CSV table of C-alpha atoms in Angstrom, one decimal:
chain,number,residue,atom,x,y,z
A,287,UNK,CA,-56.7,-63.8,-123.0
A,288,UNK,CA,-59.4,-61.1,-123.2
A,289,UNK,CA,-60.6,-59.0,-120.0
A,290,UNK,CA,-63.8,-56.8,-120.3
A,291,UNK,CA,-66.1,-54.7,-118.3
A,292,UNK,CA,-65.2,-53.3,-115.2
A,293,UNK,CA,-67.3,-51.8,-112.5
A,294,UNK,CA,-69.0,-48.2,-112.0
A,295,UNK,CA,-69.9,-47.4,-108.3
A,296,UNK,CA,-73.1,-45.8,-109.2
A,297,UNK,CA,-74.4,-49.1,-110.8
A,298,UNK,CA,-77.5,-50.8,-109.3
A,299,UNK,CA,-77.9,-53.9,-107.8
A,300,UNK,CA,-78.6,-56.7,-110.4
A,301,UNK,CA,-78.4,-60.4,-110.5
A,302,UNK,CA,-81.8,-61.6,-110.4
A,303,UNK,CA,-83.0,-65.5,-111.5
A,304,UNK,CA,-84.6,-64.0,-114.5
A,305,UNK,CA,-81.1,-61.7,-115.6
A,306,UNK,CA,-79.5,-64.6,-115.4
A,307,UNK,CA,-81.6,-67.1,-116.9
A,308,UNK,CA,-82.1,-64.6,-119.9
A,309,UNK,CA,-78.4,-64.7,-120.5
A,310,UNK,CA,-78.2,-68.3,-120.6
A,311,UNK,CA,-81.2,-68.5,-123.4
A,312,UNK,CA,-79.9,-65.7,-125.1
A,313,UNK,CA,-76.3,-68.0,-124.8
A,314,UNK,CA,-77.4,-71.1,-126.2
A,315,UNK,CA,-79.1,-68.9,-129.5
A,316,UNK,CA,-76.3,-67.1,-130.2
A,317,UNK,CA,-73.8,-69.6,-129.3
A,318,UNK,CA,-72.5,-70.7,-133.1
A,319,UNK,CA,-72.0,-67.0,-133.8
A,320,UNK,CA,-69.3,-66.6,-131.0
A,321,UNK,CA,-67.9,-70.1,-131.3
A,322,UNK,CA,-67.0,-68.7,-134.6
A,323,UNK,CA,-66.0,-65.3,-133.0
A,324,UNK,CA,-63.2,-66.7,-131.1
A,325,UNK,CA,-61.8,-69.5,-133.7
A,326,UNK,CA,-61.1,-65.8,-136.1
A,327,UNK,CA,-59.8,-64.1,-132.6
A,328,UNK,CA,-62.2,-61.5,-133.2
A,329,UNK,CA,-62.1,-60.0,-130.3
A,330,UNK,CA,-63.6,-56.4,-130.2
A,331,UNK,CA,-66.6,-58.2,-132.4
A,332,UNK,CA,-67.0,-60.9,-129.7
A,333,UNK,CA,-66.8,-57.8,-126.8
A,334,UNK,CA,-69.8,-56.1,-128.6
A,335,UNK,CA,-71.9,-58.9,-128.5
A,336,UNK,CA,-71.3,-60.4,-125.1
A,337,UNK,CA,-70.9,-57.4,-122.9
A,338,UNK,CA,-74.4,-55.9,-122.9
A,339,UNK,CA,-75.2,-59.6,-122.5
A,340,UNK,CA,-73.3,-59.6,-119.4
A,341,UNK,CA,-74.5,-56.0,-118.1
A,342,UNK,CA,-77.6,-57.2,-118.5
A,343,UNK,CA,-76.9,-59.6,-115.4
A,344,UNK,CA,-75.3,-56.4,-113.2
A,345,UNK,CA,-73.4,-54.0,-115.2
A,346,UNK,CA,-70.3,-54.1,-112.5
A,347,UNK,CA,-69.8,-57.5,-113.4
A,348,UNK,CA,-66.2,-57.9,-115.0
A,349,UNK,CA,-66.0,-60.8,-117.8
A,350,UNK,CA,-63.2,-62.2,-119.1
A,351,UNK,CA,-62.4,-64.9,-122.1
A,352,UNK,CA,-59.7,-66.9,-121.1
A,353,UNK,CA,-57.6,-71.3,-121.8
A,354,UNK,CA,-60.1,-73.5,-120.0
A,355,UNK,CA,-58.5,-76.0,-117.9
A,356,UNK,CA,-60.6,-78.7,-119.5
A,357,UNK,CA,-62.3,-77.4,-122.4
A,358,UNK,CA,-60.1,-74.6,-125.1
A,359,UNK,CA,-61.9,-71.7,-123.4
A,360,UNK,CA,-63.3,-70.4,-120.4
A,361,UNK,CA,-66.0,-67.7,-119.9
A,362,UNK,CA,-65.6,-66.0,-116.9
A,363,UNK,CA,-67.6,-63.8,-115.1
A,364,UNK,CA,-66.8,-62.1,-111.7
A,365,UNK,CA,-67.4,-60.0,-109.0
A,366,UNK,CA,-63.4,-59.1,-109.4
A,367,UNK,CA,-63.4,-58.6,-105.8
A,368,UNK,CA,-66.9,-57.0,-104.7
A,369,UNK,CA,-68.0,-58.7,-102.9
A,370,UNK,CA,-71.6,-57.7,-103.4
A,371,UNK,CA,-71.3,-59.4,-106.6
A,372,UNK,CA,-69.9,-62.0,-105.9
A,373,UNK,CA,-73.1,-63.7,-105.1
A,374,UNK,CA,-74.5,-63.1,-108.7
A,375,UNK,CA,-71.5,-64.1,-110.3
A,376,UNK,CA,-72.0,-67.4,-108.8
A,377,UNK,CA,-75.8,-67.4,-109.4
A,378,UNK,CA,-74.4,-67.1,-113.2
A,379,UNK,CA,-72.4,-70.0,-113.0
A,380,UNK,CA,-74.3,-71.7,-110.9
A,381,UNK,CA,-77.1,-72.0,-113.9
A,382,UNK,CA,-74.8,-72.8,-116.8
A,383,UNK,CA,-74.8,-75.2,-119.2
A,384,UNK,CA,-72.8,-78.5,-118.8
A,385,UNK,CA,-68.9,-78.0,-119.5
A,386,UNK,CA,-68.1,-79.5,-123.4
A,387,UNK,CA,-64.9,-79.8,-125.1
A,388,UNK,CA,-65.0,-76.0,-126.5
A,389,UNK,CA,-66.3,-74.0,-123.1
A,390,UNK,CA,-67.0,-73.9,-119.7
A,391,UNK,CA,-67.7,-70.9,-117.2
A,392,UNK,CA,-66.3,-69.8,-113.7
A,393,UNK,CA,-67.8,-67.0,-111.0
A,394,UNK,CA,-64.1,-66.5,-110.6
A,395,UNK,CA,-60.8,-66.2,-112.8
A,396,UNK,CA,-59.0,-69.3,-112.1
A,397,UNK,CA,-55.3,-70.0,-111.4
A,398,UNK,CA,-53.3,-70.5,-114.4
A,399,UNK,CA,-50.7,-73.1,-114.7
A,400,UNK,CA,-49.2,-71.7,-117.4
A,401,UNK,CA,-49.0,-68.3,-115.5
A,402,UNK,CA,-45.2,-67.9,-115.3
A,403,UNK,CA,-45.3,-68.2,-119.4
A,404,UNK,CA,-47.7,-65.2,-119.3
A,405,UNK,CA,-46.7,-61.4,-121.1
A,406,UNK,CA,-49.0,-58.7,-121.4
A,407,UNK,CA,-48.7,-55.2,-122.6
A,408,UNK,CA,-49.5,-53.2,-119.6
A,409,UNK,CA,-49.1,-49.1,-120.7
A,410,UNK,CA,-47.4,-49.7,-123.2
A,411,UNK,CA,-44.8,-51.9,-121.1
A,412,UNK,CA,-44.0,-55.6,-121.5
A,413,UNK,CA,-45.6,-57.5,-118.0
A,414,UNK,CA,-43.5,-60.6,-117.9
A,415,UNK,CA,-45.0,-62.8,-114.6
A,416,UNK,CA,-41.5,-64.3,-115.1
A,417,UNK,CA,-39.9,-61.6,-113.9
A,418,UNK,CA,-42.3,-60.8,-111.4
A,419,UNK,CA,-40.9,-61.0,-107.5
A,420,UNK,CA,-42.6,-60.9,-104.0
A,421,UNK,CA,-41.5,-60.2,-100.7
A,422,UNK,CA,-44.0,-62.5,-98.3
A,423,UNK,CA,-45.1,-62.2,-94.8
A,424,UNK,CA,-47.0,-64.5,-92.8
A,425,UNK,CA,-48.1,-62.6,-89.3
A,426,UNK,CA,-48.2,-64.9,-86.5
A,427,UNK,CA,-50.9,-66.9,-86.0
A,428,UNK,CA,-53.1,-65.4,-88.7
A,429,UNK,CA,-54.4,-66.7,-91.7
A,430,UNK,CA,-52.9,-64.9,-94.1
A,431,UNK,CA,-49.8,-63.9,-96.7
A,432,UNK,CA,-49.1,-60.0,-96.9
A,433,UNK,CA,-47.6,-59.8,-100.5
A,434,UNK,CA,-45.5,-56.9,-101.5
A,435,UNK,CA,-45.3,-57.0,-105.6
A,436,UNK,CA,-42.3,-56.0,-107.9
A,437,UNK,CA,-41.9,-55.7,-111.8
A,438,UNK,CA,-39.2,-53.9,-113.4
A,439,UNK,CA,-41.7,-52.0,-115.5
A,440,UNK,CA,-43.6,-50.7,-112.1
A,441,UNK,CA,-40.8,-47.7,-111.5
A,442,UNK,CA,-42.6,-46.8,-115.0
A,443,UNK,CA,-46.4,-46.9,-114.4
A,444,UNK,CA,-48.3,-44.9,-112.0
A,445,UNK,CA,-49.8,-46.7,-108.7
A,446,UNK,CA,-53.5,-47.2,-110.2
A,447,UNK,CA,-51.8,-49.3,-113.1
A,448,UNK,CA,-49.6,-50.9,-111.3
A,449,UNK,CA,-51.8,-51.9,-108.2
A,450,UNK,CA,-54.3,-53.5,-110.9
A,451,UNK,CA,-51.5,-55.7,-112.7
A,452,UNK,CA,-50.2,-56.7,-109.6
A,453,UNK,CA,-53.9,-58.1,-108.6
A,454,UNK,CA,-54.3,-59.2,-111.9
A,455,UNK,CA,-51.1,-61.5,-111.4
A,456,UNK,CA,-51.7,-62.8,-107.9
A,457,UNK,CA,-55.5,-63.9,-109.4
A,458,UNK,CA,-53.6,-66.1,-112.1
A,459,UNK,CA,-51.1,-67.7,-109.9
A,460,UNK,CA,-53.7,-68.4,-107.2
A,461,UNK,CA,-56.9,-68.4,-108.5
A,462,UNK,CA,-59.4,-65.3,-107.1
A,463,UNK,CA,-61.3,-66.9,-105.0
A,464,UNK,CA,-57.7,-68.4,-103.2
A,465,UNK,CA,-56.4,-64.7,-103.4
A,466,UNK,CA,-59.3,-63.4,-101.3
A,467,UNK,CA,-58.8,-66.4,-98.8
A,468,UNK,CA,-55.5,-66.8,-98.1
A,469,UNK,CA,-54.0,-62.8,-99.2
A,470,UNK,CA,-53.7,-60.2,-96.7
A,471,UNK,CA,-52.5,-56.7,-97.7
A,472,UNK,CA,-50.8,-56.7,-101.5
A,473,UNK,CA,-48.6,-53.8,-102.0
A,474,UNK,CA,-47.1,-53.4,-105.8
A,475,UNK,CA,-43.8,-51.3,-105.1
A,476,UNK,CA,-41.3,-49.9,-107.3
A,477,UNK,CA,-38.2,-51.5,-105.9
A,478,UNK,CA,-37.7,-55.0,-105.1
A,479,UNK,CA,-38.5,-56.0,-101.5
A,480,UNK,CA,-35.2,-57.6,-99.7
A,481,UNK,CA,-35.5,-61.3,-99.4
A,482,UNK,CA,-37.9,-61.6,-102.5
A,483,UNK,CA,-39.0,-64.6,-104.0
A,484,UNK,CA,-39.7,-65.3,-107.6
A,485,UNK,CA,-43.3,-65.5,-107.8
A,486,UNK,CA,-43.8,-69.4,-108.6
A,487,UNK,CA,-42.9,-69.9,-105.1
A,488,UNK,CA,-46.4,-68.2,-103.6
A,489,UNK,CA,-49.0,-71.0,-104.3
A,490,UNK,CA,-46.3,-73.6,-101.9
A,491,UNK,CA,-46.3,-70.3,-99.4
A,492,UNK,CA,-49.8,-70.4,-99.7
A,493,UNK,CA,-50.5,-74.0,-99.5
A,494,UNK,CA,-48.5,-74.1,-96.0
A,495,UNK,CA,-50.4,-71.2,-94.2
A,496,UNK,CA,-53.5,-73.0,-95.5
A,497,UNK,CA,-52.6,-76.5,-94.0
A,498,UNK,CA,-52.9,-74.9,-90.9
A,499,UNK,CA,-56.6,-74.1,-91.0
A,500,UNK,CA,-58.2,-77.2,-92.2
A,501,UNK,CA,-60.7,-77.6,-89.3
A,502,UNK,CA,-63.3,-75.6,-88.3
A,503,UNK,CA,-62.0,-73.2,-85.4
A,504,UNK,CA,-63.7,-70.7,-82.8
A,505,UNK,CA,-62.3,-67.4,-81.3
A,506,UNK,CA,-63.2,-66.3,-78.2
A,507,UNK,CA,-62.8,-62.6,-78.0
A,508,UNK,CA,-63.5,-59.4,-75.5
A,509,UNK,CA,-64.0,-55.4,-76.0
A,510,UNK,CA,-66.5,-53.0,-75.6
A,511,UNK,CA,-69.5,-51.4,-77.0
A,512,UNK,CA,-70.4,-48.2,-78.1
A,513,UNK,CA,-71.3,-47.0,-75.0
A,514,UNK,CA,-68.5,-48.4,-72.6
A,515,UNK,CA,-70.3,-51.6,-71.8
A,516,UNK,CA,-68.1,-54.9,-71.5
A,517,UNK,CA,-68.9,-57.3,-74.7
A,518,UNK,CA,-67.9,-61.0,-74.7
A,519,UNK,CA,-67.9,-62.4,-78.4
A,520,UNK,CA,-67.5,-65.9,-80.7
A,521,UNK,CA,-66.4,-65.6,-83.7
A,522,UNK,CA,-66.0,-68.6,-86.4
A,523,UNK,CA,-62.2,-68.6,-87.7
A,524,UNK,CA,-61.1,-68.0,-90.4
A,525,UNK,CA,-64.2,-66.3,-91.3
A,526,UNK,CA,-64.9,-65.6,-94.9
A,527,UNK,CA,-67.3,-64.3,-97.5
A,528,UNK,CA,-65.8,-66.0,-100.1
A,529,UNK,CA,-66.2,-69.3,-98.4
A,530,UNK,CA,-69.9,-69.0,-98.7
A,531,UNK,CA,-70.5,-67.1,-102.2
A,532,UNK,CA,-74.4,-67.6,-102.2
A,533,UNK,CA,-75.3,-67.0,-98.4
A,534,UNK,CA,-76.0,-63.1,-98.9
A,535,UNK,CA,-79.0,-62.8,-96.6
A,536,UNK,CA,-77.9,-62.1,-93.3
A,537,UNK,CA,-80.0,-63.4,-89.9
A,538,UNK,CA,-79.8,-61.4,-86.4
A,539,UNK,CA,-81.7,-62.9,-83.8
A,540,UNK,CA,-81.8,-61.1,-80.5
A,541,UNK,CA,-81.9,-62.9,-77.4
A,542,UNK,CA,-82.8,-61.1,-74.4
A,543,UNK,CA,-81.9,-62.3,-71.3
A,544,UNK,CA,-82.4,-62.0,-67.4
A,545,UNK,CA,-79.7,-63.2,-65.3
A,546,UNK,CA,-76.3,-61.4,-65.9
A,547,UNK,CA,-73.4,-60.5,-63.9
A,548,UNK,CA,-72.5,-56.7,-63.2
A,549,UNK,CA,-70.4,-56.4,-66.9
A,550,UNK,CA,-74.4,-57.1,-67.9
A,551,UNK,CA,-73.4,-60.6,-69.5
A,552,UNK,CA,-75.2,-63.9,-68.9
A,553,UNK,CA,-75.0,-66.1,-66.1
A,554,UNK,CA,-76.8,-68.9,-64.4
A,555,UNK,CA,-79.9,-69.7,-65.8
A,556,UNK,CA,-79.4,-67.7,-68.5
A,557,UNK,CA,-76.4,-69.0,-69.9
A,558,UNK,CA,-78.2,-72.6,-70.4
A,559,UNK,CA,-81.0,-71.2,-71.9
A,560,UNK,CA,-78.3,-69.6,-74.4
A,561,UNK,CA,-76.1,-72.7,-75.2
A,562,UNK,CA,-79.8,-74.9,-75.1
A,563,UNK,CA,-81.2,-72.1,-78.0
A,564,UNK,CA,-77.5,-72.2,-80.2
A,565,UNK,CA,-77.2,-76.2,-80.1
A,566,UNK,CA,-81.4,-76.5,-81.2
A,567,UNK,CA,-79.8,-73.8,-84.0
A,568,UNK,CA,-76.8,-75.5,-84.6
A,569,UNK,CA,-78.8,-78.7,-85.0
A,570,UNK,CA,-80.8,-76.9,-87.6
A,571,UNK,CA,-78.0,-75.2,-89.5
A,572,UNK,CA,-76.6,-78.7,-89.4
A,573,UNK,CA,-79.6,-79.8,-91.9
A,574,UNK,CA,-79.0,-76.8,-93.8
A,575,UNK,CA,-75.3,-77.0,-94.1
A,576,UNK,CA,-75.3,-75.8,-98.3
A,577,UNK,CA,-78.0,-73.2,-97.4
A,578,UNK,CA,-76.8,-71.3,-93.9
A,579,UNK,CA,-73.7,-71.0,-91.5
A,580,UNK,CA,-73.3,-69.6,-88.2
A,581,UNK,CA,-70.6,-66.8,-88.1
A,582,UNK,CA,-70.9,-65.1,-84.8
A,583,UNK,CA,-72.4,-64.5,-81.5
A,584,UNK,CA,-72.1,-61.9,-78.8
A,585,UNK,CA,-73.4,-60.8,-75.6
A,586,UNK,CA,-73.9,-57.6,-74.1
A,587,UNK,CA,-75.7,-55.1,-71.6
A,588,UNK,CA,-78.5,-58.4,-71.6
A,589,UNK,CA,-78.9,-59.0,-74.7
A,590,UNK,CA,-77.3,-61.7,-76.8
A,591,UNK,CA,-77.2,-61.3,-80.8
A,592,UNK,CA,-76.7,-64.1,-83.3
A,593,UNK,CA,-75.3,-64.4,-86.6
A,594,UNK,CA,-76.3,-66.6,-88.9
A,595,UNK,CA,-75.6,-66.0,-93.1
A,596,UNK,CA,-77.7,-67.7,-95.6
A,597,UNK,CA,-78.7,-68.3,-99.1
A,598,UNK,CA,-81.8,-66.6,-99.4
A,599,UNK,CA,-83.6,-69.1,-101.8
A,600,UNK,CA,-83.4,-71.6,-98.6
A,601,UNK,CA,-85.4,-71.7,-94.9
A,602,UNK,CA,-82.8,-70.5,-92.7
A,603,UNK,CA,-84.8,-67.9,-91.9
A,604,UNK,CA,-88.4,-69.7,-91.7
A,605,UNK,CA,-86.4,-72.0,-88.8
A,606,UNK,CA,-84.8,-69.0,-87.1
A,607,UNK,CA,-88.2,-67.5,-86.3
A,608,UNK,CA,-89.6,-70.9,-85.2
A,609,UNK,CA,-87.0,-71.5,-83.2
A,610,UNK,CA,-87.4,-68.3,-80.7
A,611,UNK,CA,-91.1,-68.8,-80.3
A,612,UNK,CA,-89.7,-71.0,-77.1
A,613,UNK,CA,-87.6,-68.6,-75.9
A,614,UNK,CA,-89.1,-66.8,-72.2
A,615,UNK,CA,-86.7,-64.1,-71.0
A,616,UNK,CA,-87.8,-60.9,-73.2
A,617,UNK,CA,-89.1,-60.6,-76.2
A,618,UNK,CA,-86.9,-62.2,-78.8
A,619,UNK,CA,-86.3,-60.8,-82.4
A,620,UNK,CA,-85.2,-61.9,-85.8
A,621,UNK,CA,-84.5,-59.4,-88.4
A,622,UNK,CA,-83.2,-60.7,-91.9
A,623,UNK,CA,-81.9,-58.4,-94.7
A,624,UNK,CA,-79.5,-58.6,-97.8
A,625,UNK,CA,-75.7,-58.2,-96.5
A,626,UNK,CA,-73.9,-59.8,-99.2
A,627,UNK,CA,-70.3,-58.0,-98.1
A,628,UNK,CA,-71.2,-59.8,-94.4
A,629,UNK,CA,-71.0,-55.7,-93.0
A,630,UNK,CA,-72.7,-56.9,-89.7
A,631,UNK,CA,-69.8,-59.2,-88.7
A,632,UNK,CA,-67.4,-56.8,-90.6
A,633,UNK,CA,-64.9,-56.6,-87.3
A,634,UNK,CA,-65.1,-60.7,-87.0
A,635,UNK,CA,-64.3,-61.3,-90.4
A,636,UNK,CA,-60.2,-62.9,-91.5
């Protein structure tokens, strides 16, 4: 297994339909060339060739060559846990080529079955995952695993090095997209937690938080705002980027309204116009279930602000704005915008 690329902060945004479509033409020409790159294991060769390919997509983009789980390899191309590119990475694979018997391509590394059997040389140490341990904690009623991560080599390395083999090894046990789901705080520590757990045991761990969450769930939940005022919020739950890789283009519309209680949140009238508007919305999200989800409302100081995310190739927004043309208490708003990292519902999300 091969891993290439990694990201620089000062890299622009990238991604577009024509980046991407240029890097599947220039795939499918230069395709014999690196079939026969990786039947020699030439690796540094095969790095030179596709990595400005894959820069040329978004140069933070992290690419790896690794066993397919179907075909003999798998090119791999991810946001390696940005997720502002996550949303390309998917793009990518998104507009591939149909799987054959010698590739097939992933947004995301993918767990490895044959993880446990795994050995890299990481500075200039041998990283068994065999003898890799975990001390696991599942916080009540969350949906989560906090992961503490041992190797005998990581007395040896310094935190940087072993923080990134520790992430490295939770993605091939898991899968990355599973690892941004279902992992909470990872910790890779020098000496080996008490009550530790050899590390084939976390997908089971994980497998049993996850049961737990298999239908769609709503939070109610209170605080403040900036200014004092008393806020009154819904929240989808668990909520997750990762759940919806393409749906980058956030949607706020503001719903004014005039009946409200001394804490300034809605009553009477009011509140049925509210749940009226969000079930005509929900009815339309409904029809656009692969292009838009609602994530969160709230209400405050008379003024009630709704979240929707959405893949911007899609209407979500076009119905949004036809939607508050009804609405009569105020002057209603929608503002759209990219927010691939979901920022706006950043206190909301699991």
């Amino acid at each position: 297994m091969r891993l290439f690329g990694r990201k620089d902060a000062d890299e622009v945004a990238g991604g577009s339909a024509e980046a991407i479509a240029g890097f599947w033409a220039w795939w499918q020409e230069n395709r014999p060339g690196l079939d026969s790159l990786v039947a020699a294991g030439a690796g540094e060769e095969l790095d030179e060739r596709l990595r400005p390919a894959v820069a040329a997509i978004h140069p933070g983009l992290v690419y790896e060559v690794a066993p397919g789980r179907q075909a003999a390899h798998a090119l791999v191309v991810t946001a390696a846990g940005d997720a502002e590119l996550r949303s390309p990475a998917h793009r990518w694979a998104g507009a591939a080529p149909p799987s054959d018997l010698l590739w097939e391509f992933h947004p995301s590394r993918q767990a490895n079955p044959l993880a446990m059997d795994l050995t890299l040389d990481v500075g200039g140490f041998e990283f068994a995952l065999d003898k890799l341990t975990l001390g696991l904690r599942v916080p009540p009623n969350q949906p989560r695993v906090d992961v503490s991560v041992h190797h005998p080599i990581f007395a040896d390395l310094d935190e940087d090095t072993r923080t990134e083999a520790a992430l490295l090894a939770l993605d091939w046990l898991l899968g990355e997209d599973d690892v941004a789901r279902w992992v909470g705080e990872i910790t890779a520590v020098t000496s080996d937690p008490i009550d530790s757990v050899a590390a084939a045991h976390l997908p089971a761990v994980v497998a049993d938080v996850a049961s737990g969450y298999t239908e769609e769930e709503w939070v109610l939940l209170e605080g403040r705002t900036g200014t004092g005022a008393p806020l009154v919020a819904t929240a989808r739950h668990p909520l997750r980027p990762v759940d919806h890789p393409l749906f980058d283009q956030h949607i706020a519309i503001t719903l004014p309204y005039a009946h409200r209680d001394e804490n300034g949140l809605p009553v009477g009238d009011s509140l049925a116009a509210l749940r009226d508007f969000e079930e005509r919305l929900a009815a339309r999200l409904l029809k656009l279930r692969d292009d838009a989800v609602l994530a969160a409302h709230l209400s405050a100081e008379g003024h009630r602000i709704i979240h929707v995310y959405a893949d911007p190739t899609g209407d979500a927004a076009i119905h949004a704005k036809e939607l508050i043309v009804g609405w009569e208490e105020g002057e209603p708003r929608v503002d759209v915008g990219a927010d691939p990292a979901w920022t706006a519902v950043a206190p909301f999300l699991t």
